[in-house]
C-alpha cells in the first residue's frame, strides 16, 4: 500500500516546441473539412457554495452519435487504434512513440485534443509514469508560450468515460473561458487549498506538483498517493490497494501546471427537475467537473439549472463521496 519513491528517471518525452500552434492549425483545418465537429455553446456562470462554476449549453451536441457499446464488437470502432493523418497532431514519446496526440472529433471547447497510448492499453488500468510524463510535457509545452492546459482523465463506470483505449484529454484554458467575461478560473488550480476543497459537496484529494519538474516517476508517486486516499474514501480500508492493473474504483484525475487532483466517483450524475418538479433530464459529469464546468444538451435542463442552481450542488453531492468537511 505504501508508495516507495523511485530513483528511476524516465527520459522526458520530446514535443514539438510549437505545440499550441500545431494544435490550433490541425483543429481549424479539420473543422473546415468537417473531419472534426465543433459544437457552439451558450455559457452562464453559477455560484456553487461561493465557487464560480460554468454551465454550458450545446443544443447541437444532442445530435452527436452515441458510440456503439464495447460489448458489440462488430460495431465498435476504436478511434485511438490508428488515427488518420487528419486526426493525428503528432506521435511522441520515447522511440518507438509511446503516445499520440489526436484531435477530439466532437469538440465543445476549441482545440480540445487527446493524448492516447499508441498501443492499446485499458482505460480502467492505473496510469503509468509515461502517461503522466507525457501529459505534463504537454502542459509544459503550452506554459512555454504562456498558455495553460487543463488535463483530465475519466476511468471507470461512474466517471463519464466512454472509450476503452487509454486516453487523457487536454483543454486550452483560454478557450474554456470563451463567452465569459472573467470571474471563472479552473477549479483544480485551487484544490490544494483545504478551504476550497471544503466548499465542495464531494471529497477530492489534491497535491501540488509544481516542483516535480514533470518527472514521470514522481508524478506517479503523487498520483498513487491520491488514488490511495480516493480508494480509502470509497472502500473504507487502506489495505490491499493495488498499484498495477485494473483500478479498484471509478475516478477522475485532473492535472494543471501546479496541481494534481483525484475525485472518487460513485455515480455519473443525477436528475434535473423543472420548477414544477418534473424530470427534464440528467446532468452527467466527467473529469471536467474538476475544472468547475458542466455541460447540458437540452434547453429544458439549461433553463431548469439556471433557475435553480442548487440542483447542480445536489448533483455534485451525489457523484462522489460526501465531503466530511461539510457534514
Ligand atoms: P471518454 O468519453 O472520457 O472516454 O472520452 C472519449 C473522447 O473521445 C471524447 O472526448 C470523445 O469526444 C472523443 N472521441 C469519440 N470518438 C472519437 C473519434 N472518432 N475521434 C476522435 N475522438 C473521438
Tab-separated table of C-alpha atoms and ligand atoms in Angstrom:
chain	number	residue	atom	x	y	z
A	1	UNK	CA	0.000	0.000	0.000
A	2	UNK	CA	2.849	2.403	0.793
A	3	UNK	CA	4.321	4.169	-2.241
A	4	UNK	CA	8.048	3.879	-2.446
A	5	UNK	CA	9.957	6.738	-4.087
A	6	UNK	CA	11.832	5.571	-7.138
A	7	UNK	CA	15.265	6.578	-8.300
A	8	UNK	CA	14.435	5.770	-11.898
A	9	UNK	CA	14.320	8.893	-14.043
A	10	UNK	CA	12.318	8.385	-17.223
A	11	UNK	CA	13.624	10.180	-20.286
A	12	UNK	CA	11.440	13.272	-20.803
A	13	UNK	CA	9.159	12.946	-23.844
A	14	UNK	CA	10.031	15.481	-26.534
A	15	UNK	CA	7.247	17.503	-28.064
A	16	UNK	CA	7.383	19.961	-30.945
A	17	UNK	CA	8.125	23.364	-29.340
A	18	UNK	CA	5.259	24.972	-31.261
A	19	UNK	CA	2.600	22.593	-29.858
A	20	UNK	CA	-0.127	25.242	-29.279
A	21	UNK	CA	0.021	26.449	-32.891
A	22	UNK	CA	0.261	22.868	-34.180
A	23	UNK	CA	-2.951	22.012	-32.316
A	24	UNK	CA	-4.680	25.234	-33.426
A	25	UNK	CA	-3.778	24.648	-37.093
A	26	UNK	CA	-4.867	20.992	-37.032
A	27	UNK	CA	-8.148	21.953	-35.340
A	28	UNK	CA	-9.019	24.763	-37.815
A	29	UNK	CA	-8.149	22.566	-40.797
A	30	UNK	CA	-10.232	19.639	-39.528
A	31	UNK	CA	-13.235	21.789	-38.640
A	32	UNK	CA	-13.070	23.321	-42.151
A	33	UNK	CA	-13.070	19.853	-43.766
A	34	UNK	CA	-15.752	18.686	-41.285
A	35	UNK	CA	-13.487	15.923	-40.012
A	36	UNK	CA	-13.973	17.463	-36.575
A	37	UNK	CA	-17.368	18.608	-35.352
A	38	UNK	CA	-17.255	21.791	-33.328
A	39	UNK	CA	-20.391	22.431	-31.268
A	40	UNK	CA	-21.002	26.062	-30.296
A	41	UNK	CA	-22.285	26.719	-26.773
A	42	UNK	CA	-24.023	29.313	-24.639
A	43	UNK	CA	-22.499	29.780	-21.209
A	44	UNK	CA	-23.553	31.108	-17.819
A	45	UNK	CA	-21.716	31.435	-14.547
A	46	UNK	CA	-23.297	29.860	-11.466
A	47	UNK	CA	-22.063	30.201	-7.909
A	48	UNK	CA	-21.936	26.899	-6.056
A	49	UNK	CA	-21.026	27.372	-2.374
A	50	UNK	CA	-19.176	30.543	-3.411
A	51	UNK	CA	-17.245	28.652	-6.135
A	52	UNK	CA	-17.681	30.084	-9.670
A	53	UNK	CA	-18.956	27.200	-11.788
A	54	UNK	CA	-19.629	27.439	-15.529
A	55	UNK	CA	-22.610	25.799	-17.125
A	56	UNK	CA	-22.571	25.360	-20.899
A	57	UNK	CA	-25.445	24.526	-23.193
A	58	UNK	CA	-24.899	22.995	-26.604
A	59	UNK	CA	-28.143	22.216	-28.442
A	60	UNK	CA	-26.383	20.696	-31.465
A	61	UNK	CA	-24.489	18.242	-29.243
A	62	UNK	CA	-27.754	16.335	-28.901
A	63	UNK	CA	-27.124	15.109	-32.479
A	64	UNK	CA	-23.669	13.691	-31.595
A	65	UNK	CA	-23.678	9.963	-32.436
A	66	UNK	CA	-23.622	7.676	-29.384
A	67	UNK	CA	-20.585	5.358	-29.519
A	68	UNK	CA	-21.627	1.704	-30.038
A	69	UNK	CA	-21.081	-0.298	-26.900
A	70	UNK	CA	-17.805	-2.156	-26.438
A	71	UNK	CA	-19.924	-5.250	-25.899
A	72	UNK	CA	-20.995	-5.160	-29.579
A	73	UNK	CA	-17.563	-5.760	-31.100
A	74	UNK	CA	-18.809	-5.825	-34.706
A	75	UNK	CA	-19.961	-2.216	-34.476
A	76	UNK	CA	-17.308	-0.992	-32.096
A	77	UNK	CA	-14.749	1.386	-33.594
A	78	UNK	CA	-11.638	2.360	-31.631
A	79	UNK	CA	-10.762	5.940	-32.672
A	80	UNK	CA	-7.366	5.762	-30.993
A	81	UNK	CA	-6.128	2.464	-32.508
A	82	UNK	CA	-4.668	4.017	-35.664
A	83	UNK	CA	-5.658	7.669	-36.019
A	84	UNK	CA	-5.917	9.058	-39.559
A	85	UNK	CA	-3.480	11.732	-40.719
A	86	UNK	CA	-6.268	14.303	-40.438
A	87	UNK	CA	-6.919	13.486	-36.787
A	88	UNK	CA	-3.299	12.966	-35.741
A	89	UNK	CA	-1.493	16.024	-34.372
A	90	UNK	CA	1.775	14.262	-33.614
A	91	UNK	CA	3.104	10.974	-32.274
A	92	UNK	CA	5.589	11.385	-29.445
A	93	UNK	CA	7.399	9.755	-26.538
A	94	UNK	CA	10.422	7.535	-26.412
A	95	UNK	CA	11.189	5.596	-29.572
A	96	UNK	CA	9.024	3.934	-30.859
A	97	UNK	CA	6.491	6.640	-29.904
A	98	UNK	CA	4.531	5.643	-26.801
A	99	UNK	CA	1.705	8.135	-27.362
A	100	UNK	CA	-0.270	10.029	-29.976
A	101	UNK	CA	-1.814	13.448	-29.748
A	102	UNK	CA	-5.077	13.410	-31.689
A	103	UNK	CA	-7.922	15.857	-32.151
A	104	UNK	CA	-11.180	15.248	-30.347
A	105	UNK	CA	-13.731	14.597	-33.090
A	106	UNK	CA	-16.552	16.134	-31.027
A	107	UNK	CA	-15.273	19.398	-29.598
A	108	UNK	CA	-17.219	21.795	-27.415
A	109	UNK	CA	-14.075	23.691	-26.406
A	110	UNK	CA	-11.990	24.759	-29.434
A	111	UNK	CA	-8.742	22.790	-29.797
A	112	UNK	CA	-9.809	20.023	-27.390
A	113	UNK	CA	-7.237	17.305	-28.000
A	114	UNK	CA	-6.437	13.860	-26.695
A	115	UNK	CA	-3.326	12.021	-25.541
A	116	UNK	CA	-3.755	8.317	-26.294
A	117	UNK	CA	-1.381	5.401	-25.959
A	118	UNK	CA	-0.004	4.180	-29.312
A	119	UNK	CA	-0.653	0.542	-28.418
A	120	UNK	CA	-3.932	-0.471	-26.840
A	121	UNK	CA	-3.945	-0.201	-23.053
A	122	UNK	CA	-7.102	-0.304	-20.944
A	123	UNK	CA	-8.633	2.961	-19.745
A	124	UNK	CA	-9.571	1.259	-16.477
A	125	UNK	CA	-5.985	0.306	-15.627
A	126	UNK	CA	-3.909	2.594	-13.450
A	127	UNK	CA	-1.955	5.232	-15.319
A	128	UNK	CA	1.741	4.620	-15.841
A	129	UNK	CA	4.628	7.011	-15.321
A	130	UNK	CA	4.992	7.609	-19.063
A	131	UNK	CA	1.289	8.586	-19.406
A	132	UNK	CA	1.673	11.204	-16.667
A	133	UNK	CA	5.023	12.439	-18.002
A	134	UNK	CA	3.514	12.782	-21.488
A	135	UNK	CA	0.525	14.748	-20.164
A	136	UNK	CA	2.761	17.034	-18.130
A	137	UNK	CA	5.048	17.561	-21.155
A	138	UNK	CA	2.006	18.954	-22.998
A	139	UNK	CA	1.216	21.280	-20.067
A	140	UNK	CA	4.848	22.390	-20.137
A	141	UNK	CA	4.868	22.937	-23.899
A	142	UNK	CA	1.873	25.279	-23.523
A	143	UNK	CA	3.401	27.019	-20.493
A	144	UNK	CA	6.426	27.929	-22.615
A	145	UNK	CA	4.024	30.043	-24.690
A	146	UNK	CA	2.349	31.468	-21.553
A	147	UNK	CA	-0.678	29.276	-22.176
A	148	UNK	CA	-2.395	26.940	-19.762
A	149	UNK	CA	-3.747	23.443	-20.321
A	150	UNK	CA	-6.285	21.585	-18.227
A	151	UNK	CA	-5.774	17.802	-18.389
A	152	UNK	CA	-8.411	15.296	-17.285
A	153	UNK	CA	-8.825	11.535	-17.197
A	154	UNK	CA	-12.026	9.527	-16.755
A	155	UNK	CA	-11.715	5.953	-15.537
A	156	UNK	CA	-14.434	3.515	-14.577
A	157	UNK	CA	-18.180	3.082	-14.983
A	158	UNK	CA	-19.185	6.169	-12.965
A	159	UNK	CA	-16.525	8.534	-14.295
A	160	UNK	CA	-18.089	9.672	-17.572
A	161	UNK	CA	-15.690	7.545	-19.664
A	162	UNK	CA	-16.833	6.074	-22.988
A	163	UNK	CA	-13.728	4.856	-24.841
A	164	UNK	CA	-11.852	1.784	-23.571
A	165	UNK	CA	-8.470	2.673	-25.173
A	166	UNK	CA	-6.366	4.665	-22.691
A	167	UNK	CA	-6.520	8.417	-23.247
A	168	UNK	CA	-6.195	11.638	-21.288
A	169	UNK	CA	-7.899	14.787	-22.533
A	170	UNK	CA	-6.461	18.266	-22.850
A	171	UNK	CA	-8.222	21.625	-22.986
A	172	UNK	CA	-6.576	25.018	-23.583
A	173	UNK	CA	-7.756	27.098	-20.606
A	174	UNK	CA	-8.170	30.350	-22.545
A	175	UNK	CA	-10.633	28.542	-24.834
A	176	UNK	CA	-12.542	27.238	-21.808
A	177	UNK	CA	-13.152	30.892	-20.892
A	178	UNK	CA	-14.839	31.680	-24.219
A	179	UNK	CA	-18.058	33.654	-23.743
A	180	UNK	CA	-17.264	34.526	-20.119
A	181	UNK	CA	-16.238	37.986	-19.007
A	182	UNK	CA	-13.928	36.940	-16.191
A	183	UNK	CA	-14.930	35.626	-12.797
A	184	UNK	CA	-14.060	31.999	-13.554
A	185	UNK	CA	-10.843	30.007	-13.470
A	186	UNK	CA	-10.002	26.304	-13.456
A	187	UNK	CA	-11.217	24.906	-10.126
A	188	UNK	CA	-8.428	22.285	-9.918
A	189	UNK	CA	-5.799	25.036	-9.630
A	190	UNK	CA	-7.141	25.971	-6.194
A	191	UNK	CA	-7.783	22.477	-4.858
A	192	UNK	CA	-4.586	22.260	-2.831
A	193	UNK	CA	-6.276	24.835	-0.549
A	194	UNK	CA	-8.317	22.940	2.094
A	195	UNK	CA	-10.760	25.880	2.281
A	196	UNK	CA	-11.624	25.454	-1.398
A	197	UNK	CA	-11.891	21.666	-1.082
A	198	UNK	CA	-14.099	22.173	1.980
A	199	UNK	CA	-16.647	24.094	-0.103
A	200	UNK	CA	-17.251	21.162	-2.441
A	201	UNK	CA	-20.016	18.678	-1.663
A	202	UNK	CA	-17.759	15.754	-2.688
A	203	UNK	CA	-14.401	14.551	-1.382
A	204	UNK	CA	-11.454	15.414	-3.612
A	205	UNK	CA	-7.780	14.830	-2.985
A	206	UNK	CA	-5.117	17.158	-4.371
A	207	UNK	CA	-1.383	17.833	-4.262
A	208	UNK	CA	0.990	20.487	-5.510
A	209	UNK	CA	3.108	19.092	-8.362
A	210	UNK	CA	4.882	22.265	-9.427
A	211	UNK	CA	8.257	21.254	-8.002
A	212	UNK	CA	8.351	17.804	-9.638
A	213	UNK	CA	9.720	19.054	-12.957
A	214	UNK	CA	7.336	16.835	-14.895
A	215	UNK	CA	9.203	13.669	-13.900
A	216	UNK	CA	7.002	10.656	-14.650
A	217	UNK	CA	8.006	8.554	-11.635
A	218	UNK	CA	7.477	11.480	-9.249
A	219	UNK	CA	4.113	12.277	-10.809
A	220	UNK	CA	3.090	8.634	-10.465
A	221	UNK	CA	4.083	8.624	-6.798
A	222	UNK	CA	1.750	11.574	-6.168
A	223	UNK	CA	-0.974	10.003	-8.333
A	224	UNK	CA	-0.824	6.774	-6.289
A	225	UNK	CA	-0.983	8.709	-3.015
A	226	UNK	CA	-4.125	10.485	-4.217
A	227	UNK	CA	-5.527	7.229	-5.627
A	228	UNK	CA	-4.955	5.527	-2.230
A	229	UNK	CA	-6.885	8.301	-0.490
A	230	UNK	CA	-9.676	8.005	-3.045
A	231	UNK	CA	-9.826	4.202	-2.577
A	232	UNK	CA	-9.919	4.596	1.181
A	233	UNK	CA	-12.784	7.093	0.913
A	234	UNK	CA	-14.806	4.619	-1.192
A	235	UNK	CA	-13.771	1.231	0.177
A	236	UNK	CA	-13.138	2.311	3.751
A	237	UNK	CA	-9.940	0.279	4.002
A	238	UNK	CA	-6.347	1.094	3.235
A	239	UNK	CA	-5.169	-2.485	2.781
A	240	UNK	CA	-4.987	-4.406	-0.467
A	241	UNK	CA	-4.901	-1.352	-2.680
A	242	UNK	CA	-3.054	-2.487	-5.787
A	243	UNK	CA	-0.827	-0.168	-7.744
A	244	UNK	CA	-0.797	-2.045	-11.040
A	245	UNK	CA	-3.509	-3.180	-13.429
A	246	UNK	CA	-7.241	-2.556	-13.040
A	247	UNK	CA	-8.238	0.364	-10.791
A	248	UNK	CA	-10.427	-0.641	-7.841
A	249	UNK	CA	-12.712	2.396	-8.067
A	250	UNK	CA	-14.144	4.810	-10.634
A	251	UNK	CA	-12.414	8.177	-10.513
A	252	UNK	CA	-11.438	11.310	-12.385
A	253	UNK	CA	-7.974	12.796	-12.387
A	254	UNK	CA	-7.175	16.427	-13.192
A	255	UNK	CA	-3.812	17.991	-13.792
A	256	UNK	CA	-2.671	21.568	-14.264
A	257	UNK	CA	0.725	23.188	-14.217
A	258	UNK	CA	0.704	23.217	-10.395
A	259	UNK	CA	-1.906	20.719	-9.195
A	260	UNK	CA	-2.920	17.087	-9.467
A	261	UNK	CA	-6.360	16.137	-8.130
A	262	UNK	CA	-8.296	12.869	-7.882
A	263	UNK	CA	-12.013	12.572	-7.193
A	264	UNK	CA	-13.513	9.146	-6.446
A	265	UNK	CA	-16.806	8.629	-8.283
A	266	UNK	CA	-19.922	6.756	-7.216
A	267	UNK	CA	-22.390	7.905	-9.888
A	268	UNK	CA	-22.157	9.654	-13.238
A	269	UNK	CA	-24.700	12.342	-12.339
A	270	UNK	CA	-28.255	12.942	-11.293
A	271	UNK	CA	-31.693	14.040	-12.436
A	272	UNK	CA	-32.635	17.612	-13.240
A	273	UNK	CA	-36.179	18.832	-12.493
A	274	UNK	CA	-38.092	21.883	-13.643
A	275	UNK	CA	-39.791	24.239	-11.189
A	276	UNK	CA	-42.906	22.022	-11.193
A	277	UNK	CA	-40.826	19.076	-10.055
A	278	UNK	CA	-40.992	17.321	-13.452
A	279	UNK	CA	-37.855	15.455	-14.544
A	280	UNK	CA	-36.381	17.193	-17.585
A	281	UNK	CA	-33.047	15.397	-17.923
A	282	UNK	CA	-29.950	14.074	-16.329
A	283	UNK	CA	-26.816	16.061	-15.575
A	284	UNK	CA	-23.798	13.832	-16.309
A	285	UNK	CA	-20.317	14.882	-15.222
A	286	UNK	CA	-16.852	13.706	-16.199
A	287	UNK	CA	-13.394	14.977	-15.252
A	288	UNK	CA	-14.242	18.492	-16.454
A	289	UNK	CA	-16.123	18.838	-13.150
A	290	UNK	CA	-12.656	19.377	-11.635
A	291	UNK	CA	-12.291	22.425	-13.846
A	292	UNK	CA	-15.580	23.737	-12.418
A	293	UNK	CA	-17.674	23.135	-15.533
A	294	UNK	CA	-20.760	21.203	-16.614
A	295	UNK	CA	-22.453	20.743	-19.970
A	296	UNK	CA	-26.087	20.182	-20.917
A	297	UNK	CA	-27.651	19.362	-24.256
A	298	UNK	CA	-31.311	20.223	-23.705
A	299	UNK	CA	-32.936	23.610	-23.342
A	300	UNK	CA	-35.173	22.340	-20.561
A	301	UNK	CA	-32.156	21.292	-18.475
A	302	UNK	CA	-30.395	24.570	-19.261
A	303	UNK	CA	-33.395	26.587	-18.080
A	304	UNK	CA	-34.022	24.419	-15.017
A	305	UNK	CA	-30.423	24.653	-13.803
A	306	UNK	CA	-30.179	28.398	-14.356
A	307	UNK	CA	-33.449	28.919	-12.472
A	308	UNK	CA	-32.340	26.681	-9.615
A	309	UNK	CA	-28.511	26.372	-9.450
A	310	UNK	CA	-28.826	24.461	-6.181
A	311	UNK	CA	-29.686	21.429	-8.324
A	312	UNK	CA	-26.099	21.478	-9.614
A	313	UNK	CA	-24.949	21.465	-5.995
A	314	UNK	CA	-27.225	18.494	-5.264
A	315	UNK	CA	-25.912	16.509	-8.239
A	316	UNK	CA	-22.340	17.330	-7.172
A	317	UNK	CA	-23.241	15.890	-3.786
A	318	UNK	CA	-24.223	12.592	-5.403
A	319	UNK	CA	-21.361	11.977	-7.823
A	320	UNK	CA	-18.796	11.093	-5.187
A	321	UNK	CA	-18.179	10.507	-1.540
A	322	UNK	CA	-19.961	13.176	0.552
A	323	UNK	CA	-17.446	15.693	1.828
A	324	UNK	CA	-16.729	15.113	5.526
A	325	UNK	CA	-15.716	18.777	5.891
A	326	UNK	CA	-19.310	19.742	5.029
A	327	UNK	CA	-21.099	17.145	7.145
B	1	LIG	P1	-14.293	9.491	-22.720
B	1	LIG	O1	-15.759	9.648	-23.009
B	1	LIG	O2	-13.850	10.121	-21.460
B	1	LIG	O3	-13.855	8.057	-22.845
B	1	LIG	O4	-13.542	10.285	-23.854
B	1	LIG	C1	-13.612	9.907	-25.200
B	1	LIG	C2	-13.250	11.123	-26.014
B	1	LIG	O5	-13.020	10.684	-27.341
B	1	LIG	C3	-14.372	12.153	-26.046
B	1	LIG	O6	-13.807	13.441	-25.869
B	1	LIG	C4	-14.930	11.977	-27.446
B	1	LIG	O7	-15.497	13.166	-27.952
B	1	LIG	C5	-13.693	11.557	-28.211
B	1	LIG	N1	-13.980	10.795	-29.445
B	1	LIG	C6	-15.007	9.946	-29.669
B	1	LIG	N2	-14.927	9.424	-30.929
B	1	LIG	C7	-13.810	9.960	-31.479
B	1	LIG	C8	-13.172	9.822	-32.757
B	1	LIG	N3	-13.677	9.038	-33.717
B	1	LIG	N4	-12.036	10.500	-32.968
B	1	LIG	C9	-11.509	11.320	-32.008
B	1	LIG	N5	-12.069	11.490	-30.804
B	1	LIG	C10	-13.205	10.829	-30.531
